Coordinates of C-alpha atoms in Angstrom, one line a residue:
M1 CA 124.3 38.0 41.7
T2 CA 123.3 40.7 44.1
W3 CA 120.8 40.3 46.9
T4 CA 118.4 42.5 45.2
A5 CA 118.2 40.2 42.1
F6 CA 118.0 37.2 44.4
K7 CA 115.1 38.6 46.4
E8 CA 113.3 39.6 43.2
L9 CA 113.6 36.0 41.8
S10 CA 112.5 34.6 45.1
F11 CA 109.5 36.8 45.1
Y12 CA 108.5 35.6 41.7
W13 CA 109.0 31.9 42.7
T14 CA 107.1 32.3 45.9
S15 CA 104.1 33.9 44.1
W16 CA 104.0 31.1 41.5
T17 CA 104.4 28.5 44.2
L18 CA 101.6 29.9 46.4
F19 CA 99.3 30.0 43.3
E20 CA 100.2 26.4 42.5
A21 CA 99.7 25.2 46.1
L22 CA 96.3 26.9 46.2
W23 CA 95.4 25.4 42.8
I24 CA 96.3 21.9 43.9
G25 CA 94.6 22.3 47.3
L26 CA 91.3 23.4 45.7
L27 CA 91.3 20.6 43.1
W28 CA 92.2 18.1 45.9
A29 CA 89.4 19.3 48.1
S30 CA 86.8 19.4 45.3
R31 CA 88.0 16.0 44.0
S32 CA 88.3 17.5 40.5
R33 CA 91.9 16.9 39.6
V34 CA 91.6 14.7 36.5
L35 CA 94.7 14.2 34.5
G36 CA 94.4 14.9 30.8
R37 CA 91.0 16.7 30.9
V38 CA 92.4 20.1 30.1
V39 CA 95.0 18.7 27.7
Y40 CA 92.3 17.0 25.6
W41 CA 90.7 20.3 24.9
I42 CA 93.5 21.0 22.5
R43 CA 93.0 18.8 19.5
P44 CA 96.7 18.5 18.4
A45 CA 97.6 17.2 21.9
R46 CA 95.2 14.3 21.5
R47 CA 97.4 12.8 18.8
V48 CA 100.8 13.2 20.5
R49 CA 102.2 9.7 21.1
R50 CA 98.8 8.1 20.7
R51 CA 100.0 5.7 18.0
A52 CA 102.6 4.3 20.5
C53 CA 99.9 3.9 23.1
E54 CA 97.8 2.0 20.6
R55 CA 100.7 -0.3 19.7
R56 CA 101.2 -1.1 23.4
V57 CA 97.5 -1.8 23.9
D58 CA 97.4 -4.1 20.9
T59 CA 100.4 -6.0 22.2
L60 CA 98.9 -6.3 25.6
L61 CA 95.5 -7.5 24.3
G62 CA 97.2 -10.1 22.1
K63 CA 99.1 -11.5 25.0
L64 CA 96.0 -11.7 27.1
E65 CA 94.3 -13.6 24.3
Q66 CA 97.3 -16.0 24.1
Q67 CA 96.9 -16.7 27.9
G68 CA 93.3 -17.8 27.3
V69 CA 91.6 -14.7 28.9
P70 CA 88.0 -14.6 27.5
A71 CA 86.9 -11.6 25.5
Q72 CA 84.3 -10.7 28.3
D73 CA 87.2 -10.3 30.8
R74 CA 89.4 -8.2 28.5
P75 CA 89.2 -4.4 28.3
E76 CA 88.0 -2.7 25.2
K77 CA 90.8 -1.3 23.1
E78 CA 89.4 2.2 22.5
Q79 CA 88.5 2.7 26.1
L80 CA 91.9 1.5 27.4
V81 CA 93.8 3.6 24.8
D82 CA 91.8 6.8 25.5
R83 CA 92.0 6.3 29.3
W84 CA 95.7 5.5 29.4
H85 CA 96.7 8.2 26.9
R86 CA 94.7 10.9 28.7
I87 CA 96.5 10.2 32.0
V88 CA 100.0 10.0 30.4
A89 CA 99.4 13.2 28.4
G90 CA 98.1 15.0 31.5
R91 CA 101.0 14.0 33.6
C92 CA 103.5 15.1 30.9
A93 CA 101.8 18.5 30.7
S94 CA 101.7 19.0 34.5
V95 CA 105.3 18.3 35.1
P96 CA 106.6 21.4 33.2
F97 CA 103.9 23.5 34.8
Q98 CA 105.5 22.6 38.2
V99 CA 109.2 22.5 37.2
V100 CA 109.5 25.6 35.2
P101 CA 109.3 28.0 38.2
V102 CA 112.2 26.1 39.8
L103 CA 114.2 26.5 36.6
I104 CA 113.4 30.2 36.4
A105 CA 114.7 30.6 40.0
V106 CA 117.7 28.3 39.7
G107 CA 118.9 29.1 36.2
P108 CA 120.3 32.5 36.8
M109 CA 122.1 31.2 39.9
L110 CA 124.0 28.4 38.3
P111 CA 127.0 30.5 37.4
L112 CA 127.1 31.9 41.0
R113 CA 130.6 31.9 42.5
P114 CA 131.9 33.0 45.9
G115 CA 133.7 36.3 45.7
P116 CA 135.7 38.6 47.9
G117 CA 134.4 40.9 50.5
G118 CA 132.3 38.4 52.4
T119 CA 130.0 37.4 49.4
S120 CA 130.7 33.7 50.0
V121 CA 128.4 33.7 53.0
A122 CA 125.6 35.2 50.9
S123 CA 126.3 32.6 48.2
L124 CA 125.9 29.8 50.7
W125 CA 122.6 31.2 51.8
M126 CA 121.5 31.4 48.2
F127 CA 122.4 27.8 47.5
A128 CA 120.5 26.8 50.7
A129 CA 117.5 28.7 49.4
I130 CA 117.7 26.9 46.1
A131 CA 117.7 23.5 47.9
V132 CA 114.6 24.6 49.8
Y133 CA 112.9 25.7 46.5
G134 CA 113.6 22.3 45.0
T135 CA 112.3 20.5 48.0
V136 CA 109.1 22.5 48.0
S137 CA 108.5 21.9 44.3
I138 CA 109.0 18.1 44.7
A139 CA 106.6 18.1 47.6
L140 CA 104.0 19.9 45.4
M141 CA 104.5 17.4 42.6
A142 CA 103.8 14.6 45.1
A143 CA 100.7 16.4 46.4
D144 CA 99.5 16.9 42.8
E145 CA 99.9 13.1 42.2
R146 CA 97.9 12.3 45.3
A147 CA 95.2 14.8 44.4
A148 CA 94.9 13.0 41.0
A149 CA 94.7 9.6 42.7
V150 CA 92.0 10.8 45.0
S151 CA 90.0 12.5 42.3
D152 CA 90.2 9.7 39.7
P153 CA 91.1 6.5 41.5
A154 CA 89.7 4.3 38.7
G155 CA 92.2 5.9 36.3
L156 CA 95.0 5.1 38.7
V157 CA 93.9 1.5 38.8
A158 CA 93.8 1.4 35.0
V159 CA 97.4 2.5 34.7
R160 CA 98.7 0.3 37.5
A161 CA 96.9 -2.7 36.1
A162 CA 98.1 -2.2 32.6
L163 CA 101.7 -1.7 33.7
F164 CA 101.5 -4.9 35.9
L165 CA 100.1 -6.9 33.0
E166 CA 102.9 -5.7 30.7
G167 CA 105.5 -6.8 33.2
L168 CA 103.8 -10.1 33.9
L169 CA 103.3 -11.1 30.3
E170 CA 106.6 -9.7 28.9
E171 CA 109.2 -12.1 27.8
P172 CA 112.2 -12.3 30.1
E173 CA 114.7 -11.5 27.3
A174 CA 112.7 -8.4 26.3
R175 CA 112.9 -6.7 29.7
R176 CA 114.8 -3.4 29.7
S177 CA 115.0 -2.9 33.4
Q178 CA 118.3 -3.4 35.2
D179 CA 116.5 -4.3 38.5
S180 CA 115.8 -7.8 39.6
A181 CA 112.7 -9.4 38.0
L182 CA 111.3 -10.3 41.4
D183 CA 111.9 -6.8 42.7
A184 CA 110.1 -5.3 39.7
H185 CA 107.2 -7.7 40.0
G186 CA 106.8 -7.1 43.7
K187 CA 106.8 -3.3 43.3
A188 CA 104.2 -3.5 40.5
F189 CA 102.0 -5.8 42.5
R190 CA 102.2 -3.6 45.6
R191 CA 101.3 -0.5 43.6
L192 CA 98.3 -2.3 42.1
C193 CA 97.0 -3.3 45.5
R194 CA 97.5 0.2 46.9
A195 CA 95.6 1.6 43.9
L196 CA 92.8 -0.9 44.4
G197 CA 92.6 0.2 48.1
T198 CA 92.5 3.9 47.0
Q199 CA 89.7 3.1 44.6
A200 CA 87.6 1.3 47.2
R201 CA 88.0 4.3 49.5
Y202 CA 87.3 7.2 47.2
L203 CA 85.3 5.9 44.3
P204 CA 82.0 5.3 46.1
R205 CA 82.3 8.3 48.4
E206 CA 79.0 9.8 47.3
L207 CA 77.0 6.5 47.6
P208 CA 75.2 5.3 50.7
S209 CA 77.1 3.4 53.4
A210 CA 75.7 0.0 52.3
A211 CA 77.1 0.5 48.8
R212 CA 80.5 1.7 50.1
E213 CA 80.7 -1.4 52.3
R214 CA 79.9 -3.6 49.3
V215 CA 82.7 -2.0 47.3
R216 CA 85.1 -2.4 50.2
Q217 CA 84.3 -6.1 50.6
D218 CA 84.6 -6.8 46.9
T219 CA 87.9 -5.0 46.8
E220 CA 89.2 -7.0 49.8
R221 CA 88.2 -10.3 48.2
L222 CA 89.8 -9.2 44.9
I223 CA 93.1 -8.3 46.7
A224 CA 93.0 -11.7 48.6
A225 CA 92.4 -13.5 45.2
L226 CA 95.3 -11.6 43.6
T227 CA 97.6 -12.4 46.5
Q228 CA 96.7 -16.1 46.3
A229 CA 97.2 -16.2 42.6
N230 CA 100.5 -14.2 42.8
E231 CA 101.8 -16.7 45.4
R232 CA 101.0 -19.6 43.1
Y233 CA 102.8 -17.8 40.3
L234 CA 105.9 -17.2 42.3
F235 CA 106.2 -20.7 43.8
S236 CA 105.2 -22.9 40.9
E237 CA 107.1 -24.2 37.9
G238 CA 106.4 -25.6 34.5
S239 CA 102.7 -26.1 33.5
D240 CA 101.5 -25.0 37.0
R241 CA 103.3 -21.7 36.5
E242 CA 101.6 -21.1 33.1
T243 CA 98.2 -21.9 34.7
A244 CA 99.0 -19.5 37.6
V245 CA 100.0 -16.8 35.1
G246 CA 96.7 -17.2 33.2
E247 CA 94.6 -17.0 36.4
L248 CA 96.5 -13.9 37.6
A249 CA 96.2 -12.2 34.2
R250 CA 92.5 -12.9 34.1
L251 CA 91.9 -11.3 37.5
V252 CA 93.9 -8.2 36.7
S253 CA 92.3 -8.0 33.2
G254 CA 88.9 -8.1 34.8
A255 CA 89.7 -5.3 37.1
L256 CA 91.3 -3.3 34.2
R257 CA 88.1 -3.8 32.1
H258 CA 86.0 -2.0 34.7
S259 CA 88.5 0.7 35.7
C260 CA 89.3 1.8 32.1
R261 CA 85.7 2.9 31.3
P262 CA 85.3 6.6 30.6
R263 CA 85.0 8.6 33.8
D264 CA 82.0 10.7 32.6
S265 CA 80.0 7.6 31.5
R266 CA 80.7 5.3 34.4
D267 CA 77.4 4.6 36.2
S268 CA 78.4 1.6 38.4
P269 CA 80.8 1.2 41.3
V270 CA 81.6 -2.4 40.3
V271 CA 85.3 -3.1 40.5
I272 CA 85.4 -6.6 38.9
G273 CA 83.0 -9.1 37.5
A274 CA 81.2 -11.2 40.1
H275 CA 82.0 -14.5 38.3
L276 CA 85.7 -13.9 38.9
L277 CA 85.1 -13.5 42.6
S278 CA 82.9 -16.6 43.0
Y279 CA 85.9 -18.7 44.1
A280 CA 87.9 -15.8 45.7
P281 CA 89.0 -16.5 49.3
T282 CA 87.3 -14.4 52.1
P283 CA 89.9 -12.4 53.9
D284 CA 90.1 -13.4 57.6
G285 CA 90.3 -11.1 60.5
A286 CA 94.1 -11.3 60.7
A287 CA 94.4 -10.0 57.2
D288 CA 92.6 -6.8 58.1
V289 CA 95.3 -5.9 60.6
T290 CA 98.0 -4.8 58.2
E291 CA 101.1 -2.8 58.9
E292 CA 100.7 0.9 58.4
P293 CA 102.6 2.1 55.3
L294 CA 106.0 3.6 55.9
W295 CA 105.0 6.9 54.2
N296 CA 102.1 7.4 56.6
R297 CA 104.3 6.6 59.6
L298 CA 106.9 9.1 58.4
R299 CA 104.3 11.8 58.0
R300 CA 102.9 11.2 61.5
W301 CA 106.4 11.1 63.1
T302 CA 107.3 14.4 61.2
G303 CA 104.2 16.0 62.5
W304 CA 104.9 15.0 66.1
L305 CA 108.5 16.2 65.9
L306 CA 107.5 19.5 64.4
A307 CA 105.0 20.0 67.2
A308 CA 107.7 19.2 69.7
A309 CA 110.1 21.7 68.1
A310 CA 107.4 24.4 68.2
L311 CA 106.7 23.7 71.9
F312 CA 110.3 23.8 72.8
T313 CA 110.8 27.0 70.8
G314 CA 107.8 28.5 72.6
A315 CA 109.3 27.5 76.0
V316 CA 112.6 29.2 75.1
V317 CA 111.2 32.4 73.6
L318 CA 108.4 32.9 76.1
P319 CA 109.8 35.6 78.5
G320 CA 109.4 34.8 82.1
G321 CA 107.1 31.9 81.4
G322 CA 107.3 30.3 84.8
A323 CA 104.6 27.5 85.0
A324 CA 103.7 28.0 81.3
T325 CA 107.3 27.2 80.3
D326 CA 107.1 24.0 82.3
V327 CA 103.9 23.0 80.6
L328 CA 105.3 23.7 77.1
V329 CA 108.4 21.6 77.9
L330 CA 106.3 18.7 79.3
A331 CA 104.1 18.8 76.2
G332 CA 107.1 18.8 74.0
L333 CA 108.5 15.7 75.8
F334 CA 105.2 13.9 75.3
S335 CA 105.2 14.9 71.6
V336 CA 108.7 13.4 71.3
A337 CA 107.6 10.3 73.3
A338 CA 104.9 9.7 70.6
V339 CA 107.7 8.9 68.2
F340 CA 110.2 7.1 70.5
P341 CA 108.7 4.2 72.5
P342 CA 111.5 4.0 75.1
L343 CA 110.9 7.6 76.1
R344 CA 107.2 6.9 76.2
A345 CA 107.7 4.0 78.5
V346 CA 109.9 6.1 80.9
L347 CA 107.3 8.9 80.9
G348 CA 104.5 6.4 81.5
R349 CA 106.3 5.0 84.6
A350 CA 107.1 8.5 85.9
V351 CA 103.5 9.6 85.6
A352 CA 102.3 6.3 87.2
G353 CA 104.7 6.9 90.1
L354 CA 103.7 10.5 90.6
S355 CA 100.0 9.6 90.6
G356 CA 100.6 6.7 93.0
A357 CA 102.5 8.9 95.4
A358 CA 99.9 11.6 95.3
L359 CA 97.1 9.1 95.9
G360 CA 99.0 7.6 98.9
R361 CA 99.4 11.0 100.5
D362 CA 95.7 11.6 100.1
V363 CA 94.6 8.3 101.5
E364 CA 97.0 7.7 104.5
P365 CA 95.6 10.6 106.8
A366 CA 92.1 9.4 106.3
A367 CA 93.1 5.8 107.2
D368 CA 94.7 7.1 110.5
D369 CA 91.7 9.1 111.5
R370 CA 89.2 6.5 110.7
P371 CA 89.5 4.4 114.0
A372 CA 89.3 7.5 116.2
Q373 CA 86.0 8.5 114.6
R374 CA 84.4 5.1 114.7
P375 CA 81.2 5.2 116.9
E376 CA 80.7 2.9 119.9
P377 CA 78.9 -0.3 119.2
A378 CA 75.2 -0.4 120.0
S379 CA 75.7 -3.6 122.2
A380 CA 78.0 -1.7 124.5
R381 CA 75.5 1.1 124.9
A382 CA 72.8 -1.3 125.6
A383 CA 74.8 -3.0 128.4
C384 CA 75.1 0.3 130.4
P385 CA 72.4 1.1 133.0
D386 CA 69.9 3.8 132.3
G387 CA 71.1 7.3 133.1
A388 CA 74.8 6.2 133.4
E389 CA 75.5 6.1 129.7
G390 CA 76.2 9.8 129.3
S391 CA 78.3 10.0 132.5
G392 CA 80.3 7.0 131.6
V393 CA 81.2 8.4 128.3
T394 CA 82.2 11.7 130.0
E395 CA 84.3 10.0 132.6
G396 CA 86.0 7.9 130.0
S397 CA 86.8 10.9 128.0
R398 CA 88.3 12.6 131.0
T399 CA 90.2 9.7 132.6
V400 CA 90.9 7.1 129.9
G401 CA 91.5 9.6 127.1

């Protein structure tokens, strides 16, 4: 492949990617990225794999009934099928929309081979560009998933709760996953809790502050109740384990009942029935201080390191920077120190030492001059005879000084 063809394909891929990034950004900012909304405009698409979704919902509802979950705490079949199928169909339609540009750019380059005349260097650069294209496309897919979670947090909770209930109520011999049962259960439970937190943050965003605080408190109590029931499920055996499974399934089913309601007809920010939270534990102050998710920490660290790289680059490129170069280097060091605690401690001690030394230089001369400028006490002036006070001071200044 020649450089001309490569640049032409890169231009097409860049144009499509910029359009896609702009589209995702606008939908994210307007909170209007709802999976399946456009797909359901096409009538044949509504029936694709819908029967399979109905069978899964029937099986799930039957198992909930076997666990003794009352009908008032179980989701309605039509609502759950419609909600779940919309999201799955929307995700299946959006993936090709985001992957096809990468295939268009990568497909013609697959038979690329190094050739004579120095074309091997060009080939390496081309393969590096392909890797960058793939990374950018994967990042845009993650951004699109986050935009959908922010725009429709209740739909995310519905999917996470349904998948968690399937794994919880599934027979051990029927599991198809090769992972450990505890690992799969833990991952599903963490995803459900994160989805509930996202729902509490973005669902009542247009409501008054009192309503938002009410939703946040209810969600915290729900997560605390789920955590307590999950611990009983993990650390109990026999009949106690069956009871714990029933309690956990009832809580998750109650949350699923409210989250699977149609998005356009939902008129209440209720996340779960109040009767299910009557005995829920109140989260203490220690539970509010949770560790920051790893993904958030990685993004923050990446931002600081990129800022440091930009500052160092500016210090190198700036011609004849002088003091400006020193400022850029110092700012870059502090940016790196925000990621590495040992460097932060060293810089903190250095700044404290420099400020202490500067303060000492400013204070010591004033302390030396203070006794020489101290005025004579009034009692000494009063002891001198009249008319001799001025001459005494003059003589003292001439002889004693």
